[in-house]
C-alpha cells in the first residue's frame, strides 16, 4: 500500500469534522500504534500481516494531513508515530527481521512516491538512532528524509529505533560534546537547550497523544515532550483504528484543553524565570560582573545592563552550538546518502 491514500471523507464524517473544528484542535498528534499482533491473532493471520495492516492504517490516518482524508479535514499538521522501539529489538529475530523488511519496502515505496509527497508538501522525519539499523535501511531512510526535508505543509515523524530515555541521554551527550568543543559552557545547559538537542528539536510538543490497544502506559515514548499533552488511551487495536476513534480522542482533547493550556502557560513562565536566575547566578559566579564593572560595585542599572549583555553572549554561544549540531546531523544523513547507488 502507498504512503498516501487519496480520497474524500463521507458526508457524515465531513459534518462531524466541521463540528469538531468549531472547538480547539490539536496541531500535533502522536500515536503509539499498539495491538498489531493481537489483531493478527484475532483474525488468524500471520504476525507479519498484522504489522502490514498496521502500516496500512498509518498511511490511511496520518499521511493524509491537510490535503488528504481524515487529517486534511481536521487540520492536523503534524503526526508522530512510534514505529519501532529500541526495546523491540528484544523480539524474536524472525519478527525483527520482518519489521526491518517491511520498513525497507515502505521507505523504497516512499521514494517512488516522491512527486506525490512534494505535491502534498509532506516532510518525513525519522527520530531515533539510525546506527542501530541495518545499513541499507539507514541509507533508504536518509534518502527519504533528505528528499522531503524542504516540504512544509505537513510533517510525519517516524520514531524508529527510538526510546525517550535513549533520546534524552543522547541530548545530554550532545551538550557534553558542545562543552568539550568549547562551543558552550556547562552553565548554558538548560531545559530549553536540552529540548533543542532532542531528536524532536524541529517539532512543537504534541498536543494529543493516543495509545491504542487498551494499554495505559507510555512505554518510553516522548516522555520529555508530553508533560503538558492530553493523553488518551483507547481500547481499539491499531489496525482497526477508525476516523471515529480519532474524533473521540480529539473530543477528549477539547474537554481538557483549558487546563492543558494553563499548565503550559505556567510552565513557560517558570522556564523564563529559571533562565533569568541561571544567567544571574552564572554571571556572578564567573566574576563577569566584577570584571565588567571594573572591580567596583555596580549600581542597579549598570548591573541590569551587564546581565543583559551576559544573556546576549549566552544566546550567541547557544546559537553557534546549535548550528554545529545541525551541521553534524546533516552530515550524518548526507554521508549515508552519498553511499547509496543512484
Ligand atoms: C505494536 O503492536 C506495533 C509495532 C511494534 C510495530 C508498528 C509498526 C508499524 C505499524 C509499521 C510502521 C512502519 C513504518 C515504515 C513507518 P505489537 O506488535 O506490540 O502488537 P501487540 O501489542 O498486539 O503484541
Ligand atoms: Mg504491543
CSV table of C-alpha atoms and ligand atoms in Angstrom, one decimal:
chain,number,residue,atom,x,y,z
A,1,UNK,CA,0.0,0.0,0.0
A,2,UNK,CA,1.1,3.5,-0.8
A,3,UNK,CA,2.1,6.1,1.8
A,4,UNK,CA,-0.6,8.4,0.7
A,5,UNK,CA,-4.1,7.4,0.4
A,6,UNK,CA,-6.2,9.7,-1.8
A,7,UNK,CA,-9.9,10.1,-1.1
A,8,UNK,CA,-12.6,12.1,0.5
A,9,UNK,CA,-14.5,11.8,3.8
A,10,UNK,CA,-18.1,10.7,3.5
A,11,UNK,CA,-20.8,13.3,4.3
A,12,UNK,CA,-21.3,12.2,7.9
A,13,UNK,CA,-17.5,12.3,8.5
A,14,UNK,CA,-17.3,15.8,6.9
A,15,UNK,CA,-20.1,17.2,9.1
A,16,UNK,CA,-18.5,15.7,12.2
A,17,UNK,CA,-15.1,17.1,11.3
A,18,UNK,CA,-16.6,20.6,10.8
A,19,UNK,CA,-18.4,20.4,14.2
A,20,UNK,CA,-15.1,19.3,15.9
A,21,UNK,CA,-13.3,22.2,14.2
A,22,UNK,CA,-15.5,24.7,15.9
A,23,UNK,CA,-13.5,23.9,19.0
A,24,UNK,CA,-9.8,24.0,19.7
A,25,UNK,CA,-8.0,21.4,17.5
A,26,UNK,CA,-4.7,19.7,18.2
A,27,UNK,CA,-2.0,20.6,15.7
A,28,UNK,CA,0.3,17.8,16.6
A,29,UNK,CA,-0.9,14.3,17.4
A,30,UNK,CA,1.3,11.4,18.5
A,31,UNK,CA,0.3,7.8,18.2
A,32,UNK,CA,1.5,4.6,20.0
A,33,UNK,CA,0.3,2.2,17.3
A,34,UNK,CA,-0.3,-0.8,19.5
A,35,UNK,CA,-2.1,-4.1,19.0
A,36,UNK,CA,-0.8,-5.3,15.6
A,37,UNK,CA,-0.1,-8.9,16.8
A,38,UNK,CA,-3.3,-9.2,18.8
A,39,UNK,CA,-5.1,-8.1,15.7
A,40,UNK,CA,-3.4,-10.7,13.7
A,41,UNK,CA,-4.1,-13.5,16.2
A,42,UNK,CA,-7.7,-12.5,16.4
A,43,UNK,CA,-8.0,-12.7,12.7
A,44,UNK,CA,-6.0,-15.9,12.3
A,45,UNK,CA,-3.4,-14.0,10.3
A,46,UNK,CA,0.4,-14.3,10.3
A,47,UNK,CA,2.0,-11.8,12.7
A,48,UNK,CA,3.7,-10.0,9.8
A,49,UNK,CA,0.3,-9.5,8.2
A,50,UNK,CA,-0.7,-7.7,11.4
A,51,UNK,CA,2.2,-5.3,11.2
A,52,UNK,CA,1.5,-4.8,7.5
A,53,UNK,CA,-2.1,-3.8,8.3
A,54,UNK,CA,-0.7,-1.6,11.0
A,55,UNK,CA,1.3,0.2,8.4
A,56,UNK,CA,-1.7,0.5,6.1
A,57,UNK,CA,-3.6,2.1,8.9
A,58,UNK,CA,-0.8,4.6,9.4
A,59,UNK,CA,-0.8,5.5,5.7
A,60,UNK,CA,-4.5,5.9,5.9
A,61,UNK,CA,-4.6,8.0,9.0
A,62,UNK,CA,-1.6,10.2,9.2
A,63,UNK,CA,-0.1,10.9,5.8
A,64,UNK,CA,-3.3,12.5,4.9
A,65,UNK,CA,-2.8,15.7,6.9
A,66,UNK,CA,-4.1,18.9,5.4
A,67,UNK,CA,-4.7,17.7,1.9
A,68,UNK,CA,-5.9,14.1,2.1
A,69,UNK,CA,-8.5,12.1,4.1
A,70,UNK,CA,-9.0,12.3,7.8
A,71,UNK,CA,-6.4,14.8,9.0
A,72,UNK,CA,-6.9,17.1,6.0
A,73,UNK,CA,-10.4,17.8,7.3
A,74,UNK,CA,-9.1,18.0,10.9
A,75,UNK,CA,-6.3,20.4,10.2
A,76,UNK,CA,-3.7,18.2,11.9
A,77,UNK,CA,-0.4,19.4,10.5
A,78,UNK,CA,2.0,17.1,12.4
A,79,UNK,CA,1.9,13.4,13.3
A,80,UNK,CA,4.5,11.5,15.3
A,81,UNK,CA,4.3,7.7,15.4
A,82,UNK,CA,6.1,5.0,17.5
A,83,UNK,CA,7.0,2.6,14.7
A,84,UNK,CA,9.9,0.7,16.3
A,85,UNK,CA,11.2,1.0,19.9
A,86,UNK,CA,14.7,0.0,20.8
A,87,UNK,CA,13.0,-2.4,23.2
A,88,UNK,CA,11.5,-4.1,20.1
A,89,UNK,CA,15.0,-5.4,19.2
A,90,UNK,CA,14.4,-8.0,22.0
A,91,UNK,CA,11.6,-9.6,20.0
A,92,UNK,CA,12.4,-12.8,18.0
A,93,UNK,CA,14.9,-12.5,15.2
A,94,UNK,CA,12.2,-13.5,12.8
A,95,UNK,CA,9.8,-10.7,13.9
A,96,UNK,CA,12.6,-8.0,14.0
A,97,UNK,CA,13.8,-9.1,10.5
A,98,UNK,CA,10.2,-8.9,9.3
A,99,UNK,CA,9.7,-5.4,10.6
A,100,UNK,CA,13.0,-4.3,9.1
A,101,UNK,CA,12.0,-5.7,5.8
A,102,UNK,CA,8.6,-4.0,6.0
A,103,UNK,CA,10.3,-0.7,6.8
A,104,UNK,CA,12.7,-1.2,3.8
A,105,UNK,CA,9.8,-1.9,1.4
A,106,UNK,CA,7.8,1.1,2.7
A,107,UNK,CA,10.7,3.6,2.5
A,108,UNK,CA,11.5,2.3,-1.0
A,109,UNK,CA,7.9,2.9,-1.9
A,110,UNK,CA,8.0,6.3,-0.3
A,111,UNK,CA,11.0,7.2,-2.6
A,112,UNK,CA,9.0,6.1,-5.6
A,113,UNK,CA,6.2,8.4,-4.5
A,114,UNK,CA,8.4,11.5,-4.2
A,115,UNK,CA,6.3,13.5,-6.6
A,116,UNK,CA,3.2,12.9,-4.7
A,117,UNK,CA,4.8,13.8,-1.4
A,118,UNK,CA,6.0,17.0,-3.0
A,119,UNK,CA,2.5,17.8,-4.3
A,120,UNK,CA,1.1,17.4,-0.8
A,121,UNK,CA,4.1,19.1,0.9
A,122,UNK,CA,4.8,16.1,3.2
A,123,UNK,CA,8.0,16.2,5.2
A,124,UNK,CA,9.2,12.9,6.6
A,125,UNK,CA,11.5,12.9,9.6
A,126,UNK,CA,12.9,9.8,11.3
A,127,UNK,CA,13.6,10.1,15.0
A,128,UNK,CA,15.9,7.6,16.7
A,129,UNK,CA,19.4,6.2,16.5
A,130,UNK,CA,19.8,5.1,12.9
A,131,UNK,CA,23.1,3.4,13.7
A,132,UNK,CA,21.2,0.6,15.3
A,133,UNK,CA,19.5,-0.3,12.0
A,134,UNK,CA,20.8,-2.3,9.0
A,135,UNK,CA,22.9,-0.1,6.7
A,136,UNK,CA,20.6,-0.5,3.7
A,137,UNK,CA,17.7,0.7,5.8
A,138,UNK,CA,19.7,3.6,7.2
A,139,UNK,CA,20.5,4.7,3.6
A,140,UNK,CA,16.9,4.5,2.5
A,141,UNK,CA,15.8,6.5,5.5
A,142,UNK,CA,18.5,9.1,4.8
A,143,UNK,CA,17.3,9.4,1.2
A,144,UNK,CA,13.7,9.7,2.2
A,145,UNK,CA,14.5,12.4,4.8
A,146,UNK,CA,16.6,14.4,2.5
A,147,UNK,CA,14.2,14.1,-0.4
A,148,UNK,CA,11.3,15.6,1.7
A,149,UNK,CA,13.2,17.9,4.1
A,150,UNK,CA,12.1,21.1,2.3
A,151,UNK,CA,8.4,20.2,2.4
A,152,UNK,CA,6.5,22.2,4.9
A,153,UNK,CA,2.7,21.7,4.6
A,154,UNK,CA,2.6,18.7,7.0
A,155,UNK,CA,5.1,16.6,8.9
A,156,UNK,CA,5.3,12.9,9.7
A,157,UNK,CA,7.8,12.0,12.4
A,158,UNK,CA,8.5,8.3,12.4
A,159,UNK,CA,10.2,7.1,15.7
A,160,UNK,CA,12.3,4.2,14.6
A,161,UNK,CA,15.0,2.6,16.8
A,162,UNK,CA,13.7,5.1,19.4
A,163,UNK,CA,13.1,5.3,23.1
A,164,UNK,CA,12.7,8.5,25.1
A,165,UNK,CA,15.4,7.7,27.7
A,166,UNK,CA,17.8,7.0,24.9
A,167,UNK,CA,16.9,10.3,23.2
A,168,UNK,CA,17.4,12.2,26.4
A,169,UNK,CA,20.7,10.5,27.1
A,170,UNK,CA,21.8,11.4,23.6
A,171,UNK,CA,20.8,15.0,24.1
A,172,UNK,CA,22.9,15.2,27.3
A,173,UNK,CA,25.9,13.7,25.3
A,174,UNK,CA,25.4,16.3,22.6
A,175,UNK,CA,25.6,19.1,25.2
A,176,UNK,CA,28.7,17.5,26.8
A,177,UNK,CA,30.2,17.4,23.3
A,178,UNK,CA,29.4,21.2,22.9
A,179,UNK,CA,31.2,21.9,26.2
A,180,UNK,CA,34.2,19.7,25.2
A,181,UNK,CA,34.4,21.6,21.9
A,182,UNK,CA,34.3,24.9,23.8
A,183,UNK,CA,31.1,25.9,22.0
A,184,UNK,CA,29.0,26.3,25.1
A,185,UNK,CA,29.7,26.5,28.9
A,186,UNK,CA,28.4,24.0,31.4
A,187,UNK,CA,26.3,26.8,32.8
A,188,UNK,CA,24.5,27.2,29.4
A,189,UNK,CA,22.7,23.8,30.0
A,190,UNK,CA,19.0,24.4,30.5
A,191,UNK,CA,15.7,22.8,29.8
A,192,UNK,CA,15.3,24.8,26.7
A,193,UNK,CA,18.8,23.7,25.4
A,194,UNK,CA,18.1,20.1,26.2
A,195,UNK,CA,14.9,20.3,24.2
A,196,UNK,CA,16.9,21.6,21.2
A,197,UNK,CA,19.2,18.6,21.4
A,198,UNK,CA,16.4,16.0,21.3
A,199,UNK,CA,15.7,14.2,18.0
A,200,UNK,CA,12.4,16.1,18.1
A,201,UNK,CA,14.0,19.5,18.1
A,202,UNK,CA,12.2,20.7,15.0
A,203,UNK,CA,8.7,20.0,16.3
A,204,UNK,CA,6.4,21.6,18.8
A,205,UNK,CA,5.4,19.3,21.6
A,206,UNK,CA,2.4,17.1,20.8
A,207,UNK,CA,-1.0,18.4,21.9
A,208,UNK,CA,-2.5,15.0,21.9
A,209,UNK,CA,-1.0,11.5,22.4
A,210,UNK,CA,-3.1,8.4,21.6
A,211,UNK,CA,-2.3,4.9,22.6
A,212,UNK,CA,-4.4,2.1,21.2
A,213,UNK,CA,-5.0,-1.5,22.3
A,214,UNK,CA,-6.0,-0.7,25.9
A,215,UNK,CA,-2.5,-0.5,27.4
A,216,UNK,CA,-2.3,2.5,29.7
A,217,UNK,CA,1.4,3.3,29.7
A,218,UNK,CA,3.8,5.4,27.7
A,219,UNK,CA,6.5,2.7,27.1
A,220,UNK,CA,9.3,5.2,26.9
A,221,UNK,CA,7.8,7.3,24.2
A,222,UNK,CA,8.2,11.1,24.1
A,223,UNK,CA,8.4,11.3,27.9
A,224,UNK,CA,10.1,14.8,27.8
A,225,UNK,CA,7.7,16.2,25.2
A,226,UNK,CA,4.4,15.1,26.7
A,227,UNK,CA,4.4,16.7,30.2
A,228,UNK,CA,1.6,19.0,29.1
A,229,UNK,CA,0.0,16.8,26.5
A,230,UNK,CA,-3.5,15.3,26.6
A,231,UNK,CA,-3.1,11.5,26.9
A,232,UNK,CA,-5.8,9.4,25.5
A,233,UNK,CA,-5.8,5.6,25.9
A,234,UNK,CA,-8.2,3.7,23.6
A,235,UNK,CA,-9.0,0.0,23.6
A,236,UNK,CA,-9.2,-0.4,19.8
A,237,UNK,CA,-6.4,-2.3,18.2
A,238,UNK,CA,-4.3,-0.2,15.9
A,239,UNK,CA,-5.1,-1.9,12.6
A,240,UNK,CA,-8.8,-1.4,13.4
A,241,UNK,CA,-8.4,2.3,14.2
A,242,UNK,CA,-11.1,4.5,12.6
A,243,UNK,CA,-11.9,8.1,11.9
A,244,UNK,CA,-14.5,7.9,14.8
A,245,UNK,CA,-11.8,6.8,17.2
A,246,UNK,CA,-9.7,9.8,16.2
A,247,UNK,CA,-12.8,12.1,16.7
A,248,UNK,CA,-13.4,10.6,20.1
A,249,UNK,CA,-9.7,11.3,21.1
A,250,UNK,CA,-10.0,14.9,19.8
A,251,UNK,CA,-13.1,15.4,21.8
A,252,UNK,CA,-11.2,14.4,25.0
A,253,UNK,CA,-8.6,16.9,24.0
A,254,UNK,CA,-11.2,19.6,23.6
A,255,UNK,CA,-12.7,18.8,27.0
A,256,UNK,CA,-9.3,19.2,28.7
A,257,UNK,CA,-7.9,22.0,26.5
A,258,UNK,CA,-8.3,24.8,29.0
A,259,UNK,CA,-6.4,23.1,31.8
A,260,UNK,CA,-3.7,21.9,29.5
A,261,UNK,CA,-3.3,25.4,28.1
A,262,UNK,CA,-3.0,27.0,31.5
A,263,UNK,CA,-0.5,24.3,32.7
A,264,UNK,CA,1.6,25.1,29.6
A,265,UNK,CA,1.5,28.9,30.2
A,266,UNK,CA,2.6,28.4,33.8
A,267,UNK,CA,5.4,26.2,32.7
A,268,UNK,CA,6.6,28.7,30.1
A,269,UNK,CA,6.7,31.5,32.6
A,270,UNK,CA,8.5,29.3,35.1
A,271,UNK,CA,11.1,28.3,32.4
A,272,UNK,CA,11.8,32.0,31.6
A,273,UNK,CA,12.3,32.8,35.3
A,274,UNK,CA,14.6,29.8,35.7
A,275,UNK,CA,16.7,31.1,32.8
A,276,UNK,CA,16.9,34.6,34.3
A,277,UNK,CA,18.0,33.2,37.6
A,278,UNK,CA,20.5,30.9,35.9
A,279,UNK,CA,22.0,33.8,34.0
A,280,UNK,CA,22.2,35.9,37.2
A,281,UNK,CA,23.9,33.1,39.1
A,282,UNK,CA,26.4,32.2,36.5
A,283,UNK,CA,27.2,35.9,35.7
A,284,UNK,CA,28.0,36.4,39.3
A,285,UNK,CA,29.9,33.2,39.8
A,286,UNK,CA,32.1,33.7,36.7
A,287,UNK,CA,33.0,37.1,38.1
A,288,UNK,CA,31.6,38.6,35.0
A,289,UNK,CA,30.0,41.4,36.9
A,290,UNK,CA,33.2,42.3,38.7
A,291,UNK,CA,35.3,42.2,35.5
A,292,UNK,CA,32.8,44.3,33.6
A,293,UNK,CA,32.2,46.6,36.5
A,294,UNK,CA,36.0,47.4,36.8
A,295,UNK,CA,36.1,45.8,40.2
A,296,UNK,CA,33.7,48.4,41.6
A,297,UNK,CA,30.3,47.6,42.9
A,298,UNK,CA,27.9,48.3,40.1
A,299,UNK,CA,24.6,50.2,40.7
A,300,UNK,CA,21.3,48.5,39.9
A,301,UNK,CA,21.0,49.9,36.4
A,302,UNK,CA,24.6,49.0,35.4
A,303,UNK,CA,24.1,45.6,36.9
A,304,UNK,CA,21.0,45.1,34.8
A,305,UNK,CA,22.9,46.2,31.6
A,306,UNK,CA,25.7,43.7,32.4
A,307,UNK,CA,23.2,40.9,32.9
A,308,UNK,CA,21.5,41.6,29.6
A,309,UNK,CA,25.0,41.6,28.0
A,310,UNK,CA,25.8,38.3,29.6
A,311,UNK,CA,22.4,36.8,28.4
A,312,UNK,CA,23.1,38.0,24.9
A,313,UNK,CA,26.5,36.4,24.9
A,314,UNK,CA,25.0,33.1,26.1
A,315,UNK,CA,22.4,33.2,23.4
A,316,UNK,CA,25.1,33.7,20.8
A,317,UNK,CA,27.1,30.7,22.2
A,318,UNK,CA,24.0,28.6,22.1
A,319,UNK,CA,23.2,29.7,18.6
A,320,UNK,CA,26.6,28.6,17.4
A,321,UNK,CA,26.4,25.3,19.2
A,322,UNK,CA,23.0,24.5,17.7
A,323,UNK,CA,24.3,25.4,14.2
A,324,UNK,CA,27.3,23.0,14.8
A,325,UNK,CA,24.9,20.3,16.0
A,326,UNK,CA,22.6,20.7,13.0
A,327,UNK,CA,25.6,20.5,10.7
A,328,UNK,CA,26.8,17.3,12.4
A,329,UNK,CA,23.3,15.8,12.0
A,330,UNK,CA,23.0,16.9,8.4
A,331,UNK,CA,26.4,15.4,7.5
A,332,UNK,CA,25.3,12.1,9.0
A,333,UNK,CA,22.4,12.0,6.6
A,334,UNK,CA,24.3,13.3,3.5
A,335,UNK,CA,27.2,10.9,4.1
A,336,UNK,CA,24.8,8.0,4.3
A,337,UNK,CA,23.1,9.1,1.2
A,338,UNK,CA,26.3,9.5,-0.8
A,339,UNK,CA,26.8,5.8,-0.1
A,340,UNK,CA,23.6,4.9,-1.9
A,341,UNK,CA,23.9,4.0,-5.6
A,342,UNK,CA,21.9,6.5,-7.6
B,1,LIG,C1,2.8,-2.6,18.0
B,1,LIG,O1,2.0,-3.7,18.0
B,1,LIG,C2,3.4,-2.3,16.7
B,1,LIG,C3,4.7,-2.4,16.4
B,1,LIG,C4,5.7,-2.7,17.4
B,1,LIG,C5,5.2,-2.0,15.1
B,1,LIG,C6,4.5,-0.9,14.5
B,1,LIG,C7,4.9,-0.7,13.1
B,1,LIG,C8,4.1,-0.4,12.1
B,1,LIG,C9,2.7,-0.1,12.2
B,1,LIG,C10,4.7,-0.3,10.7
B,1,LIG,C11,5.4,1.1,10.6
B,1,LIG,C12,6.3,1.1,9.5
B,1,LIG,C13,6.9,2.2,9.0
B,1,LIG,C14,7.8,2.1,7.9
B,1,LIG,C15,6.6,3.5,9.5
B,1,LIG,P1,2.5,-5.0,18.7
B,1,LIG,O2,3.5,-5.7,17.8
B,1,LIG,O3,3.1,-4.6,20.1
B,1,LIG,O4,1.2,-5.9,18.9
B,1,LIG,P2,0.6,-6.4,20.3
B,1,LIG,O5,0.6,-5.3,21.3
B,1,LIG,O6,-0.7,-6.9,19.9
B,1,LIG,O7,1.5,-7.5,20.8
B,2,LIG,MG1,2.2,-4.2,21.9
